[in-house]
Every structure is written in C-alpha cells, then in structure tokens.
Amino acid sequence: MIIEHIDAQLPGTITDRHDFRGDQTVVITRENLLAVVDLLHREGFQFLVDITAVDWPEREQRFDVVYHWLNLASQERLRVKVPVADGESVASLAGLFKTANWFEREVFDLFGIRFEGHPDLRRLLTWGDFQGHALRKDFPLDGGDVFCMEGCTAPYNNGERS
Amino acid sequence: MAHPASPFLPVLILLLVAAVTAAAILVLSGWVLPLLKPNNPQEAKLRVYECGVPPLQTGARHKYSVKFYLTAMLFILFDVEAAFLLPWAVNFKTALWTFGAMLSFMATLLVGFVYAWGKGAFEWER
Amino acid sequence: MAELDINDAVLTTRLDAVVNWGRKNSLWPMPFGVACCAIEFMSMMSSKYDLSRFGAEAMRFSPRQSDMMLILGTITNKMAPVLRTIYAQMAEPKWVISVGVCASSGGMYRTYATLQGVDRIIPVDVYVPGCPPRPESIIYGVMKLQEQIEKESLSMRKDHIARFYESLERQDALQAAKGLTSQQTIREMLMDAGERGVGTIF
C-alpha cells in the first residue's frame, strides 16, 4: 500500500522492490532519500526503528544503507535500502529523527559511510582512534591481533613457548 | 583491719584498661603492622577514583572562595564565647572574683579578635 | 600469573601462617562484573551457594576497599584501560580471579573488539573456566586462591605486581608521547608484545 503511494507521488524513485513473507522492502537512490522520508513521515511511518548497513564488496555500490520504519497507526513495516558506493555520503536524518543520531554514528563507525548534515559524526562503539571500519568485509575478524597460541609465551606457560 | 574496697576501684580498672588498649593499638599499628603489611607505594594507587576513567573536568568541582570558611570559623568561635557568657550572666552574683574571671576569659578571646581584625579577616573584599 | 612456585623453597614461618590465615579467610571481593558471569556471581553470593561462609561476604565495588578482584565477563578492548586503572588503584595485598572463559582467554569472541584474555594486561592468580561457570565452580576458584595464599610468605616479592606498575608507567609515557587514546595505546603495546612473542604487556 505504501509502496503504491510512493510510486504514485514520487514516480521513478523506487528502483527495486521485494517482498519476503510480508516484509516489504524498497530500494531507492541516495538522492531521493529525503523526499521519500518526507513522504513516509506524512503517510504515518514516523517511527524510525533502525538504521544499519550491509557490505557487498563485489558490487560497485558496495554498501546498502538499510532503514526500517514502522507505522504505529497501521502497524505496517517498511524497509528502505539505499545503495551507496565507498566514499559517497548519504543525507542525515538526525535533524528529523533523534534516534538517527546514534544509528548513523554506529554506521559510520562500523562501515565508514558518512552522513551529510550530522551534527556530531564520530565513532560510537569503538574507541576514538580505532583504525579502520570493523564490519567491512575486508576488515580482519581479529583486528590484526598478532596474538596466537602457537609460538607465543603465555602466562599459563610460565614463559615457555607452546 | 582490712580496708573496704574503694568505690572508685572500677574507675581505676577502667583507666588501666583504656590506657592498655590505647597503648596496644598504637604499638600494633605503629610497629607491628609495618612489618606485616606489603609496602609498595605507587603513584597510581593515589589517583582519584572515578570508575577507572580519567576524572572528568566538568563535574561538580567548582572552586569556591575560602572567605566562607573563614566567616564560618570566626562565627563559631565568638558564638561559643557568647554561649559561655550567657549562663554566667544569668548566675552572676556581684563579686569581684567572678567578674574578674569572666573578664580574663574575654580578654583571652579579645587578643584573638584583635589579631584577626589586624590580619583583615573581617574584610569581605580581599 | 603469580610468581609463586612451591619449588622455590619459600619457607613459611609461623607468622606467615597466621597472617595468611587472616588474609585468606577475609578476602573481600571486588566484582568487576561486566557480563553474564556476574549473574553467576550474584547467585554465588546469595544464600544458596553463599560465598560469605568463606569470609568473603563484604563485597565492595571500590578498589580501595577490597582485596580480591573477580573479573566477571567479557572485557572488550574499549574497557581494557579502565580495568588496568582499577587494578592499579587496589591496595595490596591483592589478588585477581578471572571468572569465565571470556575473561580468561577471550572466550568464544576471537574478534577485534574483545581482549583475548585479561591476563594480557593484568596479573591473574586463578582462572575459572566456564561459560558461565556454575557458582560452585567460582567458589572452587576462591578456594584455590585460598590455597595459594596459604603458601605465600611475607618475605616473598610479588614480581608480577611490580612489573604491572612498570607497564602502567610505560603506558602513560607512550600515551603522552603519541597522543593516542588509552585503548589505542594498549593495543599498540599488545601488538609490540605480540611481535616479540610475549603474550602480556607487563
């Protein structure tokens, strides 16, 4: 229903859509984000549930910024995906939604996607001068930690190499 | 004839027990404890405790003037003097000796008063 | 990692026995409770499993008022300097029990965010494995610590604590020199140590 609304009022913004077991998802371009958010807000989707991102390294537009909305009146949920390339930035919703502030900081911390217009875009979960962006697929899981059991002295070995 | 036990004997015993306890505590904590305790003075142990993070500079640490402390201290001193003066004044029977005693008490405090005045303790703006 | 080896022929005298008896039966825990193991700690302290029968009822959340730190839960790299500071502020004699696998070795979290074992930054006396360990296991860990304390001696020098304070000074110097956050300083010290093949930074 809401998707038809978007189609009607902002034709051409939806580049893709899919539905999985009742989960409605639309894919839009980053230039149209604010317009679509505006429309959604007017249509009653006023609860921003989550902002997150996914890294598809083999794609040219490697990141998908994913927004989840809930319409409290009609209990409808909508997922909005915005493909973004590395280095591109997305409009920030922090002025419109208070929760977007920390969600966008989290996405910036873990993926490196910048949000234009964010009042205080800095790392949230990792510490201030953490190197790299942790949830990118090319970031090593252990963070480059050289510690491994083999060949290292360990406290429980009394200084002997294992 | 055996002497009857003085009614003040318990007081003497109490005095001895108190003296022995105080002495024991002093000896134990002054001479015995330093032998038993681990001695590792470190600067890090003396740092301000703020749940492991460096102390925030914002907080409630506002410097306030020492004038308030000075005023409060002077007030206490002369207020206590007045408190001693009042019951004396109520019970005063005309006699030179009692009058002289109170005068000497006030003279002692007067010396302190003059000193504080001279040092500028009563000046608010300083 | 106590430098305490029974083969070092540490002679415990009668005085040591008395002092150690006093210390081991009045261990005041400081629970550094950050995750699920803290829940097991809570149930250990309450009446069913009851640590207070070992003299450890007075749980104090201040390092200044306790002598045994129980590290209960996953320590992330972001929390590492906080843990070091709190350990540094404890007065001696002090002991550390690392409860659960996350504190002992990073547990199931072999990631960029989790400190792979708290003994990389702090000297640990007893490790209690488990995810989470049952309250009886944690009590067993405390009992093991008590056994360790029995074997201590007043004349024994606690090397690992001295090395810890040296490493704290090095950390402060490095942080001041490079202008990094404390977390990044510890990471760099760990990487340096790892390249030398040493598991700890103290």
XYZ file of C-alpha atoms in Angstrom:
490
model
C 0.000 0.000 0.000
C 2.637 2.466 0.992
C 4.743 1.404 -1.928
C 1.936 2.288 -4.300
C 1.754 5.656 -2.587
C 5.441 6.271 -3.157
C 5.083 5.160 -6.736
C 2.177 7.476 -7.247
C 3.588 10.567 -5.619
C 7.280 10.179 -6.395
C 7.382 8.190 -9.591
C 10.711 6.719 -10.536
C 12.295 6.799 -7.139
C 11.865 3.123 -6.420
C 14.472 1.184 -8.323
C 13.624 -2.197 -6.893
C 11.233 -3.800 -4.521
C 10.755 -7.160 -2.973
C 8.563 -8.847 -0.527
C 9.541 -11.749 1.644
C 6.821 -13.303 3.764
C 5.137 -9.991 4.280
C 8.338 -7.952 4.728
C 8.105 -5.062 2.303
C 11.388 -3.694 1.014
C 12.066 -0.911 -1.456
C 15.358 0.152 -2.927
C 15.811 3.828 -3.714
C 18.678 6.025 -4.737
C 20.507 8.199 -2.279
C 19.441 11.437 -3.930
C 15.791 10.617 -3.317
C 16.183 9.663 0.301
C 14.956 12.879 1.857
C 11.944 13.113 -0.418
C 10.921 9.554 0.315
C 11.447 10.025 4.045
C 9.272 13.093 3.918
C 6.525 11.185 2.162
C 6.780 8.299 4.557
C 6.534 10.630 7.509
C 3.368 12.174 6.107
C 1.917 8.766 5.488
C 2.338 7.798 9.102
C 5.686 5.994 9.084
C 7.012 8.115 11.897
C 8.879 5.556 13.925
C 12.429 5.014 12.687
C 13.232 1.589 14.033
C 16.754 1.049 12.807
C 19.481 2.272 10.511
C 22.127 -0.220 9.566
C 24.241 -1.133 6.581
C 25.448 -4.155 4.635
C 28.711 -4.521 2.793
C 28.591 -6.246 -0.624
C 32.234 -5.936 -1.673
C 31.789 -7.417 -5.126
C 29.243 -4.787 -6.096
C 30.212 -1.421 -7.448
C 27.976 0.369 -4.979
C 29.317 -1.666 -2.172
C 27.187 -0.594 0.745
C 23.456 -0.826 1.318
C 22.231 1.549 3.995
C 19.098 -0.045 5.373
C 16.347 1.872 7.146
C 13.428 0.294 8.950
C 10.200 2.188 9.512
C 7.118 1.345 11.476
C 3.719 2.900 11.035
C 2.321 2.901 14.541
C -1.211 3.557 13.338
C -1.487 0.814 10.778
C 1.237 -1.470 12.165
C 2.850 -1.615 8.764
C 6.575 -2.011 8.472
C 8.754 -0.907 5.597
C 12.400 -1.468 4.822
C 14.218 1.075 2.679
C 17.582 0.255 1.172
C 19.903 2.874 -0.250
C 22.901 1.628 -2.251
C 25.969 3.736 -1.625
C 29.455 3.463 -3.041
C 32.595 3.703 -0.969
C 33.320 7.352 -0.316
C 29.838 8.600 -1.108
C 27.758 10.092 1.633
C 24.086 9.899 2.470
C 21.812 12.617 3.770
C 21.493 12.506 7.506
C 18.152 12.088 9.195
C 19.480 13.301 12.528
C 17.625 16.569 12.255
C 14.319 14.816 11.700
C 14.660 11.807 13.994
C 16.541 11.894 17.261
C 17.386 8.191 17.145
C 19.046 8.603 13.788
C 21.862 10.439 15.550
C 23.403 7.383 17.172
C 22.334 4.952 14.470
C 24.231 6.967 11.913
C 27.229 7.226 14.192
C 27.189 3.457 14.508
C 27.024 3.014 10.735
C 29.868 5.478 10.308
C 31.917 3.672 12.950
C 31.442 0.212 11.537
C 31.270 0.901 7.784
C 32.755 4.300 7.147
C 29.694 5.748 5.438
C 29.474 9.477 6.104
C 26.175 11.248 6.688
C 25.888 14.814 5.475
C 24.371 17.151 7.963
C 25.013 15.018 11.005
C 25.796 17.270 13.976
C 28.476 15.087 15.558
C 29.665 12.283 13.321
C 32.223 10.300 15.284
C 32.769 6.734 16.365
C 30.301 5.232 18.768
C 31.113 1.611 19.577
C 34.857 1.509 19.018
C 37.230 3.921 20.664
C 38.191 7.340 19.346
C 41.253 6.487 17.283
C 40.360 2.951 16.235
C 41.887 2.245 12.844
C 39.568 1.051 10.114
C 35.922 0.185 9.907
C 35.124 -3.027 11.631
C 32.173 -4.568 9.793
C 33.547 -4.137 6.306
C 34.207 -7.474 4.678
C 37.880 -6.653 4.173
C 38.490 -5.902 7.834
C 40.131 -8.893 9.549
C 37.956 -10.507 12.157
C 40.586 -10.395 14.847
C 41.591 -6.852 14.023
C 45.115 -7.774 13.065
C 45.882 -9.095 16.518
C 49.128 -10.987 16.340
C 48.410 -12.951 19.443
C 48.014 -16.607 18.783
C 48.580 -19.646 20.879
C 51.350 -21.146 18.868
C 54.835 -19.832 19.315
C 53.957 -17.229 21.908
C 54.834 -17.084 25.531
C 51.735 -17.096 27.614
C 51.230 -16.532 31.291
C 49.995 -20.019 31.849
C 53.070 -21.472 30.239
C 55.410 -19.920 32.775
C 57.210 -18.213 29.961
C 57.777 -21.275 27.863
C 56.827 -21.273 24.243
C 53.928 -23.553 23.496
C 41.510 -4.483 109.747
C 41.078 -4.945 106.031
C 40.329 -1.813 104.093
C 36.910 -1.818 102.459
C 37.165 -1.783 98.695
C 37.030 1.751 97.464
C 34.005 2.559 95.352
C 36.417 4.129 92.895
C 38.193 0.850 92.188
C 36.216 0.206 88.963
C 37.257 3.624 87.734
C 40.883 2.725 88.240
C 40.423 -0.547 86.432
C 38.688 1.244 83.565
C 41.511 3.730 83.372
C 44.078 0.957 83.215
C 42.144 -0.959 80.567
C 41.763 2.181 78.470
C 45.434 3.004 78.766
C 46.497 -0.542 77.894
C 44.111 -0.664 74.910
C 45.303 2.652 73.573
C 48.919 1.664 74.013
C 48.337 -1.708 72.369
C 46.654 -0.130 69.371
C 49.437 2.373 68.971
C 52.181 -0.217 69.277
C 50.482 -2.673 66.962
C 49.702 -0.191 64.249
C 52.933 1.727 64.592
C 55.496 -1.023 64.969
C 53.949 -4.401 64.323
C 51.828 -3.623 61.290
C 54.600 -2.127 59.144
C 56.362 -5.444 59.415
C 53.337 -7.365 58.249
C 51.911 -5.240 55.531
C 53.100 -5.228 51.939
C 54.839 -1.967 51.237
C 54.508 -0.845 47.672
C 53.725 2.847 47.429
C 52.732 3.663 43.889
C 51.571 6.901 42.377
C 48.815 5.088 40.520
C 47.228 3.985 43.782
C 46.699 7.567 44.832
C 44.885 8.690 41.731
C 41.347 9.965 42.039
C 38.903 7.111 41.695
C 36.319 7.700 39.011
C 35.329 4.219 37.894
C 38.572 3.680 36.040
C 38.309 6.603 33.656
C 40.375 9.776 33.935
C 38.461 12.261 36.083
C 36.099 14.419 34.064
C 36.969 18.078 34.260
C 33.332 19.180 34.179
C 31.645 17.668 37.229
C 30.831 19.433 40.448
C 34.317 20.719 41.093
C 33.675 24.399 41.327
C 36.216 26.404 43.221
C 34.618 28.445 45.900
C 36.202 31.128 47.956
C 37.868 30.448 51.268
C 36.094 33.512 52.666
C 33.113 31.375 53.501
C 35.213 29.037 55.583
C 36.807 31.968 57.388
C 33.490 33.544 58.181
C 32.096 30.298 59.488
C 35.134 29.692 61.673
C 35.050 33.136 63.235
C 31.348 32.828 63.805
C 31.799 29.559 65.682
C 34.487 30.983 67.915
C 32.630 34.058 69.011
C 29.325 32.306 69.137
C 30.743 29.795 71.588
C 32.137 32.664 73.609
C 28.688 34.183 73.745
C 27.260 30.825 74.725
C 29.629 30.673 77.665
C 28.791 34.249 78.563
C 25.083 33.748 78.834
C 24.837 31.226 81.708
C 27.458 33.172 83.606
C 25.452 36.314 83.144
C 22.336 34.616 84.454
C 24.071 33.286 87.559
C 26.302 36.250 88.231
C 26.270 37.419 91.823
C 28.047 40.648 92.361
C 31.550 39.700 93.318
C 34.840 40.933 92.079
C 36.333 37.476 91.671
C 33.698 36.107 89.311
C 33.652 39.299 87.334
C 37.418 39.211 87.039
C 37.339 35.579 85.919
C 34.923 36.337 83.132
C 36.936 39.407 82.155
C 40.087 37.317 81.822
C 38.208 34.784 79.671
C 37.001 37.539 77.404
C 40.437 39.128 77.370
C 41.917 35.911 76.005
C 39.391 35.930 73.232
C 39.886 39.637 72.717
C 43.518 39.038 71.881
C 42.415 36.646 69.142
C 39.812 39.119 67.970
C 42.314 41.928 67.648
C 44.690 39.645 65.800
C 42.013 38.574 63.315
C 40.986 42.206 62.853
C 44.544 43.220 62.202
C 45.026 40.438 59.685
C 41.998 41.608 57.758
C 39.875 38.533 58.422
C 36.811 40.719 58.804
C 37.266 42.328 55.403
C 34.985 40.601 52.942
C 36.545 42.169 49.909
C 40.094 40.951 49.911
C 50.242 -15.488 36.980
C 51.737 -15.464 40.447
C 55.463 -15.886 40.594
C 54.783 -18.436 43.192
C 56.352 -21.793 42.755
C 56.400 -24.222 45.589
C 59.712 -25.433 44.267
C 61.233 -22.074 45.058
C 61.523 -23.298 48.617
C 59.609 -20.473 50.161
C 59.780 -21.070 53.828
C 56.591 -20.157 55.549
C 57.052 -19.349 59.159
C 54.535 -19.406 61.934
C 53.996 -15.676 61.471
C 53.343 -16.207 57.788
C 50.859 -18.902 58.664
C 48.947 -16.566 60.948
C 48.976 -13.696 58.513
C 47.969 -15.891 55.615
C 45.214 -17.421 57.667
C 43.860 -13.955 58.325
C 44.167 -12.886 54.718
C 42.658 -15.944 53.128
C 39.668 -16.036 55.415
C 38.760 -12.421 54.896
C 39.029 -11.934 51.182
C 36.787 -9.031 50.276
C 35.772 -9.453 46.668
C 35.517 -6.620 44.239
C 33.278 -7.882 41.484
C 34.288 -6.376 38.167
C 31.000 -7.572 36.752
C 30.517 -6.765 33.106
C 28.547 -9.649 31.620
C 26.842 -12.970 32.231
C 29.387 -14.292 34.696
C 28.281 -11.513 37.001
C 24.888 -13.182 37.221
C 26.536 -16.376 38.353
C 28.493 -14.316 40.838
C 25.264 -12.853 42.163
C 23.813 -16.278 42.688
C 27.033 -17.375 44.317
C 26.841 -14.543 46.812
C 23.265 -15.189 47.718
C 22.129 -17.772 50.167
C 22.099 -20.966 48.129
C 25.771 -21.096 47.270
C 26.905 -18.463 49.706
C 30.438 -17.198 49.466
C 30.181 -15.487 52.822
C 30.923 -18.728 54.596
C 34.454 -18.206 53.297
C 34.654 -14.797 54.841
C 34.018 -13.066 51.552
C 30.671 -11.543 52.280
C 31.812 -7.930 52.244
C 31.593 -7.285 48.535
C 32.869 -3.797 47.779
C 32.645 -2.151 44.429
C 35.560 0.093 45.138
C 39.130 -0.989 44.522
C 40.235 0.901 47.608
C 38.153 -1.233 49.907
C 38.690 -4.734 48.615
C 41.490 -7.179 48.105
C 40.282 -9.708 45.574
C 39.112 -8.639 42.142
C 36.814 -11.021 40.337
C 36.687 -10.278 36.651
C 33.250 -11.434 35.601
C 32.537 -11.262 31.921
C 33.885 -10.241 28.560
C 36.448 -7.473 28.652
C 36.417 -5.536 25.415
C 39.383 -3.601 24.134
C 37.489 -0.442 24.953
C 37.244 -1.497 28.593
C 40.868 -2.577 28.920
C 42.366 0.688 30.247
C 39.535 1.002 32.733
C 40.342 -2.426 34.095
C 44.019 -1.564 34.357
C 43.312 1.647 36.216
C 41.005 -0.044 38.670
C 43.502 -2.817 39.318
C 46.202 -0.199 39.814
C 44.108 1.583 42.408
C 43.667 -1.501 44.560
C 45.776 -1.602 47.672
C 47.985 -4.568 48.297
C 47.723 -7.400 49.147
C 45.572 -8.011 46.123
C 44.656 -10.998 44.035
C 42.751 -11.469 40.783
C 40.437 -14.274 39.800
C 39.442 -14.304 36.174
C 35.998 -15.868 36.031
C 34.678 -17.370 32.855
C 36.331 -18.044 29.554
C 35.837 -14.543 28.185
C 37.989 -13.041 30.900
C 40.466 -15.899 30.844
C 41.094 -16.090 27.115
C 38.587 -14.091 25.156
C 36.175 -16.994 25.214
C 34.207 -17.549 22.051
C 34.962 -13.986 20.904
C 38.078 -14.168 18.785
C 37.427 -10.675 17.397
C 38.797 -7.196 17.034
C 36.667 -5.961 19.888
C 37.418 -8.451 22.639
C 40.537 -8.595 24.747
C 41.883 -12.104 24.298
C 42.242 -12.834 27.951
C 42.554 -10.390 30.791
C 45.957 -11.799 31.711
C 47.357 -9.884 28.769
C 47.052 -6.679 30.757
C 46.730 -7.694 34.411
C 48.366 -10.381 36.536
C 45.873 -13.143 37.284
C 46.114 -15.639 40.107
C 43.299 -18.071 39.401
C 41.363 -18.811 36.230
C 37.877 -20.248 36.470
C 36.760 -21.679 33.139
C 33.142 -21.960 32.182
C 30.605 -20.108 30.149
C 29.422 -19.205 32.623
C 30.969 -21.263 35.380
C 28.497 -22.584 37.894
C 28.545 -20.850 41.253
C 30.187 -23.884 42.759
C 32.996 -23.527 40.236
C 33.576 -19.937 41.205
C 33.621 -20.971 44.845
C 36.160 -23.621 43.949
C 38.214 -20.892 42.312
C 38.133 -18.866 45.513
C 39.156 -21.942 47.452
C 42.070 -22.450 45.094
C 43.082 -18.863 45.718
C 42.940 -19.521 49.413
C 45.284 -22.461 48.939
C 47.636 -20.200 47.035
C 47.540 -17.603 49.756
C 48.413 -20.215 52.344
C 51.692 -20.775 50.566
C 52.669 -17.142 50.414
C 55.266 -15.581 52.608
C 55.815 -12.087 53.917
C 59.324 -12.094 52.587
C 58.203 -13.092 49.140
C 58.435 -10.393 46.494
C 55.494 -10.144 44.158
C 57.257 -9.638 40.907
C 54.205 -9.568 38.718
C 52.694 -6.639 40.594
C 55.900 -4.638 40.290
C 56.011 -5.379 36.563
C 52.396 -4.326 36.262
C 53.147 -0.891 37.700
C 56.135 -0.548 35.415
C 53.957 -1.347 32.456
C 51.444 1.219 33.657
C 54.158 3.840 33.629
C 55.185 2.780 30.147
C 51.592 3.009 29.034
C 51.271 6.541 30.408
C 54.524 7.590 28.796
C 53.552 6.112 25.446
C 50.146 7.718 25.598
C 51.597 11.123 26.399
C 54.241 10.764 23.720
C 51.938 9.727 20.916
C 48.749 11.477 21.931
C 46.570 8.412 21.447
C 43.610 7.266 23.442
C 44.357 4.815 26.220
C 42.688 1.994 24.297
C 44.869 2.538 21.262
C 47.948 2.745 23.473
C 47.181 -0.621 24.988
C 46.529 -2.073 21.532
C 49.903 -0.856 20.357
C 51.608 -2.258 23.428
C 49.892 -5.577 22.831
C 50.925 -5.625 19.185
C 54.507 -4.844 20.177
C 54.477 -7.577 22.742
C 52.901 -9.963 20.271
C 55.618 -9.302 17.730
C 58.204 -10.119 20.345
C 56.337 -13.286 21.062
C 55.214 -12.261 24.533
C 51.600 -12.660 25.461
C 51.331 -9.926 28.075
C 52.233 -6.282 28.273
C 53.569 -6.372 31.825
